């Protein structure tokens, strides 16, 4: 997914919202020092910092980092001082730091479309984790036999006669392990459409077996494999895979 200027101001209105407790709890259990990959608008990083966690965040989109900095600037000094942002690509980064906890939320590992990118990201994560450090992340769980296409539409009231409507068209090719999405954000003022933003992105469709193998082969031991962020056991019916791993000695 390429994140361009404009629509980032709407991201926090939509999308994953029930993952805060999950990642915050893990950060507390693992040294109160964390690295978030694909930090975006700092939706989670700010929540963790408000709770006393030192958070580093990387993202390869300057637009997203700018939106994050704007939000962080509104926080009190004790929260601001806990957050460090860097522009970097998860497939190739070196922060000269190690962390007891790294997390990659909001199905962003799915954005790595080829095996080489997935392995390179896991190698970077492994290098940045302290011995026995914890790496947690989530993925969409697309089941074989789900419809090849799907669409959705949702709206949010912005107040003062303004509204934003997000609609999307999703295509899935289970055999090719690829899904693509067209996302539209339409901004209405007093019932008239004033702005439209369009984004296109592709994601990789992981299977539970495939991701287990990839993690094991790249130096991670799976500690827990859930079906959601409330730690419900994973089943074939689960809509997501929420995974906690621990760094093994060598990748
Ligand atoms: C779905 S958003 C998630 C944002 C944030 N983590 C959250 O949970 O709200 C994905 C973010 O990952 C970033 N991203 C995608 N691919 C990346 C890559 N290869 N390297 C670094 N950041 C990446 C995007 O720019 C975007 O900000």
Short mmCIF file of C-alpha atoms and ligand atoms in Angstrom, two decimals:
data_model
loop_
_atom_site.label_atom_id
_atom_site.label_comp_id
_atom_site.label_asym_id
_atom_site.label_seq_id
_atom_site.Cartn_x
_atom_site.Cartn_y
_atom_site.Cartn_z
CA UNK A 1 0.00 0.00 0.00
CA UNK A 2 1.41 3.41 -0.93
CA UNK A 3 0.35 6.05 1.55
CA UNK A 4 0.08 9.42 -0.14
CA UNK A 5 -0.62 12.84 1.26
CA UNK A 6 -4.18 13.65 2.30
CA UNK A 7 -6.03 10.62 3.55
CA UNK A 8 -3.75 10.01 6.57
CA UNK A 9 -5.93 12.39 8.58
CA UNK A 10 -8.76 9.84 8.34
CA UNK A 11 -6.81 6.67 9.21
CA UNK A 12 -7.45 6.83 12.94
CA UNK A 13 -11.21 7.11 12.32
CA UNK A 14 -11.32 3.70 10.67
CA UNK A 15 -9.46 0.44 10.98
CA UNK A 16 -8.19 -1.78 13.78
CA UNK A 17 -9.06 -0.47 17.19
CA UNK A 18 -9.12 -3.42 19.60
CA UNK A 19 -5.37 -4.11 19.64
CA UNK A 20 -4.23 -1.43 22.11
CA UNK A 21 -4.52 -3.51 25.29
CA UNK A 22 -2.84 -6.47 23.65
CA UNK A 23 0.31 -4.57 22.61
CA UNK A 24 0.39 -2.37 25.73
CA UNK A 25 0.29 -5.43 28.01
CA UNK A 26 3.10 -7.10 26.06
CA UNK A 27 5.21 -3.93 26.28
CA UNK A 28 4.78 -3.85 30.07
CA UNK A 29 5.64 -7.53 30.36
CA UNK A 30 8.79 -6.98 28.30
CA UNK A 31 10.77 -4.16 29.78
CA UNK A 32 8.62 -1.11 28.92
CA UNK A 33 10.78 -0.46 25.86
CA UNK A 34 9.42 -1.24 22.41
CA UNK A 35 9.95 -0.80 18.69
CA UNK A 36 6.87 -0.43 16.48
CA UNK A 37 7.31 -1.30 12.81
CA UNK A 38 5.15 0.70 10.39
CA UNK A 39 4.25 3.16 13.14
CA UNK A 40 1.88 5.12 10.87
CA UNK A 41 0.09 7.95 12.65
CA UNK A 42 1.44 6.75 16.04
CA UNK A 43 -2.05 5.54 17.01
CA UNK A 44 -0.55 2.78 19.19
CA UNK A 45 2.81 4.37 19.99
CA UNK A 46 1.08 7.28 21.74
CA UNK A 47 -1.12 4.94 23.80
CA UNK A 48 1.93 2.98 24.95
CA UNK A 49 3.94 6.13 25.75
CA UNK A 50 1.00 7.54 27.75
CA UNK A 51 1.35 4.41 29.86
CA UNK A 52 5.07 4.93 30.46
CA UNK A 53 6.52 2.77 27.66
CA UNK A 54 9.53 4.10 25.73
CA UNK A 55 8.57 3.57 22.08
CA UNK A 56 10.63 3.81 18.93
CA UNK A 57 8.68 3.80 15.68
CA UNK A 58 9.80 3.39 12.09
CA UNK A 59 7.87 3.96 8.89
CA UNK A 60 8.91 4.40 5.27
CA UNK A 61 6.22 7.00 4.51
CA UNK A 62 7.12 10.60 5.22
CA UNK A 63 3.40 11.53 5.07
CA UNK A 64 2.57 9.10 7.85
CA UNK A 65 5.53 10.24 9.95
CA UNK A 66 4.45 13.85 9.51
CA UNK A 67 0.92 12.96 10.69
CA UNK A 68 2.46 11.11 13.65
CA UNK A 69 4.65 14.08 14.58
CA UNK A 70 1.63 16.42 14.48
CA UNK A 71 -0.25 14.16 16.90
CA UNK A 72 2.73 13.62 19.19
CA UNK A 73 3.30 17.41 19.41
CA UNK A 74 -0.09 17.70 21.15
CA UNK A 75 0.96 15.30 23.94
CA UNK A 76 2.46 16.49 27.26
CA UNK A 77 6.30 16.63 27.46
CA UNK A 78 6.58 13.40 29.50
CA UNK A 79 4.78 11.47 26.73
CA UNK A 80 6.61 13.22 23.87
CA UNK A 81 9.98 12.45 25.41
CA UNK A 82 9.22 8.71 25.32
CA UNK A 83 8.66 8.54 21.54
CA UNK A 84 11.40 8.41 18.88
CA UNK A 85 10.48 8.26 15.18
CA UNK A 86 12.74 7.32 12.29
CA UNK A 87 12.13 7.01 8.58
CA UNK A 88 13.18 3.50 7.65
CA UNK A 89 12.05 0.47 5.69
CA UNK A 90 11.25 -2.66 7.68
CA UNK A 91 13.05 -4.75 5.05
CA UNK A 92 16.36 -3.01 5.62
CA UNK A 93 16.92 -0.99 8.78
CA UNK A 94 19.64 -0.50 11.35
CA UNK A 95 18.84 1.63 14.39
CA UNK A 96 22.01 0.69 16.33
CA UNK A 97 19.69 -0.20 19.23
CA UNK A 98 18.19 -3.40 20.61
CA UNK A 99 14.77 -3.88 22.16
CA UNK A 100 13.14 -6.38 24.51
CA UNK A 101 9.91 -6.10 22.50
CA UNK A 102 9.14 -5.43 18.82
CA UNK A 103 5.64 -5.32 17.39
CA UNK A 104 4.27 -5.04 13.85
CA UNK A 105 0.52 -4.33 14.13
CA UNK A 106 -2.45 -3.71 11.82
CA UNK A 107 -1.72 -6.58 9.39
CA UNK A 108 1.30 -4.69 8.03
CA UNK A 109 3.52 -7.78 7.67
CA UNK A 110 0.96 -8.68 4.95
CA UNK A 111 2.27 -5.72 2.95
CA UNK A 112 5.52 -7.59 2.26
CA UNK A 113 4.63 -9.27 -0.97
CA UNK A 114 7.58 -11.50 -1.74
CA UNK A 115 9.41 -14.12 0.29
CA UNK A 116 12.70 -12.23 0.10
CA UNK A 117 11.12 -9.10 1.66
CA UNK A 118 9.48 -11.14 4.43
CA UNK A 119 12.77 -12.86 5.26
CA UNK A 120 14.76 -9.60 5.14
CA UNK A 121 12.28 -7.98 7.55
CA UNK A 122 12.49 -10.96 9.93
CA UNK A 123 16.30 -10.79 9.84
CA UNK A 124 16.24 -7.08 10.73
CA UNK A 125 13.74 -7.76 13.53
CA UNK A 126 15.90 -10.61 14.86
CA UNK A 127 19.00 -8.37 14.89
CA UNK A 128 17.15 -5.63 16.80
CA UNK A 129 15.78 -7.96 19.48
CA UNK A 130 17.62 -8.60 22.71
CA UNK A 131 18.31 -12.26 23.58
CA UNK A 132 14.95 -13.92 24.31
CA UNK A 133 13.22 -10.72 23.17
CA UNK A 134 9.59 -10.88 22.07
CA UNK A 135 8.26 -10.14 18.58
CA UNK A 136 4.45 -9.90 18.22
CA UNK A 137 2.36 -9.16 15.17
CA UNK A 138 -0.96 -9.82 13.48
CA UNK A 139 -2.06 -10.94 10.03
CA UNK A 140 -5.37 -11.24 8.22
CA UNK A 141 -6.63 -14.81 8.00
CA UNK A 142 -8.10 -15.38 4.55
CA UNK A 143 -9.67 -18.80 4.18
CA UNK A 144 -9.72 -20.86 1.03
CA UNK A 145 -13.21 -20.68 -0.45
CA UNK A 146 -13.92 -17.11 0.68
CA UNK A 147 -15.41 -15.00 -2.15
CA UNK A 148 -12.85 -13.76 -4.67
CA UNK A 149 -14.11 -10.22 -4.28
CA UNK A 150 -15.81 -8.16 -1.65
CA UNK A 151 -16.66 -4.54 -1.04
CA UNK A 152 -17.49 -2.46 1.95
CA UNK A 153 -18.57 1.05 2.80
CA UNK A 154 -18.50 2.87 6.12
CA UNK A 155 -18.92 6.47 7.17
CA UNK A 156 -17.81 8.73 9.99
CA UNK A 157 -19.36 12.01 11.04
CA UNK A 158 -16.73 14.75 11.36
CA UNK A 159 -19.13 17.31 12.87
CA UNK A 160 -20.06 20.77 11.53
CA UNK A 161 -21.85 19.27 8.53
CA UNK A 162 -18.82 17.23 7.42
CA UNK A 163 -18.64 13.51 6.84
CA UNK A 164 -16.09 11.08 5.42
CA UNK A 165 -17.14 7.91 3.62
CA UNK A 166 -14.60 5.13 3.15
CA UNK A 167 -15.35 2.47 0.57
CA UNK A 168 -13.21 -0.33 -0.67
CA UNK A 169 -13.13 -3.06 -3.26
CA UNK A 170 -11.16 -6.16 -2.37
CA UNK A 171 -10.00 -8.88 -4.76
CA UNK A 172 -8.51 -12.15 -3.56
CA UNK A 173 -6.50 -14.72 -5.44
CA UNK A 174 -5.98 -17.48 -2.90
CA UNK A 175 -3.90 -19.62 -5.25
CA UNK A 176 -1.53 -16.77 -6.09
CA UNK A 177 -1.50 -15.76 -2.38
CA UNK A 178 -2.32 -12.16 -3.27
CA UNK A 179 -5.14 -9.78 -2.44
CA UNK A 180 -5.53 -6.24 -3.70
CA UNK A 181 -7.63 -3.38 -2.50
CA UNK A 182 -8.83 -0.07 -3.91
CA UNK A 183 -9.72 2.34 -1.11
CA UNK A 184 -11.64 5.57 -1.55
CA UNK A 185 -12.10 8.32 1.01
CA UNK A 186 -14.86 10.79 0.06
CA UNK A 187 -15.28 13.95 2.07
CA UNK A 188 -18.74 15.53 2.11
CA UNK A 189 -19.58 19.03 3.32
CA UNK A 190 -23.29 19.77 3.76
CA UNK A 191 -24.17 16.75 1.63
CA UNK A 192 -21.87 17.65 -1.31
CA UNK A 193 -18.76 15.66 -2.12
CA UNK A 194 -15.76 17.99 -1.88
CA UNK A 195 -12.70 15.76 -1.92
CA UNK A 196 -11.82 12.21 -2.95
CA UNK A 197 -8.65 10.26 -2.15
CA UNK A 198 -7.87 6.97 -3.78
CA UNK A 199 -5.32 4.40 -2.66
CA UNK A 200 -4.39 1.06 -4.12
CA UNK A 201 -2.52 -1.67 -2.33
CA UNK A 202 -1.63 -5.34 -2.53
CA UNK A 203 -1.13 -7.77 0.32
CA UNK A 204 0.20 -11.29 0.71
CA UNK A 205 -2.21 -13.99 1.89
CA UNK A 206 -0.46 -15.99 4.62
CA UNK A 207 -1.61 -19.40 5.80
CA UNK A 208 -1.21 -20.46 9.46
CA UNK A 209 1.15 -23.28 8.38
CA UNK A 210 3.16 -20.98 6.09
CA UNK A 211 3.73 -18.30 8.71
CA UNK A 212 4.68 -20.87 11.37
CA UNK A 213 7.30 -22.30 9.05
CA UNK A 214 8.64 -18.87 8.06
CA UNK A 215 9.04 -17.84 11.71
CA UNK A 216 10.68 -21.10 12.79
CA UNK A 217 13.10 -20.99 9.85
CA UNK A 218 14.14 -17.44 10.67
CA UNK A 219 14.98 -17.73 14.35
CA UNK A 220 11.65 -17.23 16.12
CA UNK A 221 9.93 -19.64 18.51
CA UNK A 222 6.13 -19.32 18.56
CA UNK A 223 4.92 -18.71 22.12
CA UNK A 224 1.24 -18.07 21.35
CA UNK A 225 -0.99 -18.16 18.27
CA UNK A 226 -4.38 -16.47 18.80
CA UNK A 227 -7.46 -15.81 16.68
CA UNK A 228 -7.84 -12.23 17.90
CA UNK A 229 -6.30 -9.58 20.17
CA UNK A 230 -8.41 -10.78 23.11
CA UNK A 231 -6.41 -14.01 22.98
CA UNK A 232 -9.23 -16.22 21.72
CA UNK A 233 -7.70 -19.49 20.50
CA UNK A 234 -7.03 -19.55 16.76
CA UNK A 235 -9.43 -21.71 14.72
CA UNK A 236 -10.12 -22.15 11.01
CA UNK A 237 -12.96 -19.62 11.44
CA UNK A 238 -10.74 -16.86 12.89
CA UNK A 239 -10.52 -13.66 10.86
CA UNK A 240 -6.99 -12.90 12.01
CA UNK A 241 -3.81 -14.51 13.26
CA UNK A 242 -2.30 -12.82 16.31
CA UNK A 243 1.13 -14.22 17.04
CA UNK A 244 3.64 -13.86 19.88
CA UNK A 245 7.16 -15.16 19.28
CA UNK A 246 10.45 -15.27 21.13
CA UNK A 247 13.90 -14.78 19.63
CA UNK A 248 15.92 -17.98 19.38
CA UNK A 249 19.69 -17.94 19.36
CA UNK A 250 20.36 -17.65 15.64
CA UNK A 251 18.22 -16.82 12.60
C1 LIG B 1 -1.84 -0.20 8.26
S1 LIG B 1 -0.74 1.09 8.67
C2 LIG B 1 -0.50 0.78 10.40
C3 LIG B 1 -0.11 2.00 11.18
C4 LIG B 1 0.06 1.80 12.69
N1 LIG B 1 1.03 0.77 13.00
C5 LIG B 1 -1.24 1.43 13.35
O1 LIG B 1 -1.35 0.31 13.84
O2 LIG B 1 -2.15 2.27 13.38
C6 LIG B 1 0.76 0.49 7.94
C7 LIG B 1 1.96 1.41 8.07
O3 LIG B 1 3.13 0.68 7.70
C8 LIG B 1 3.94 1.49 6.87
N2 LIG B 1 4.72 0.60 6.00
C9 LIG B 1 4.26 -0.22 5.01
N3 LIG B 1 5.29 -0.87 4.43
C10 LIG B 1 6.41 -0.47 5.10
C11 LIG B 1 7.80 -0.78 4.96
N4 LIG B 1 8.23 -1.64 4.03
N5 LIG B 1 8.68 -0.18 5.79
C12 LIG B 1 8.25 0.69 6.73
N6 LIG B 1 6.96 1.04 6.90
C13 LIG B 1 6.05 0.46 6.09
C14 LIG B 1 2.97 2.38 6.12
O4 LIG B 1 3.58 3.55 5.63
C15 LIG B 1 1.90 2.64 7.18
O5 LIG B 1 2.18 3.79 7.93
#
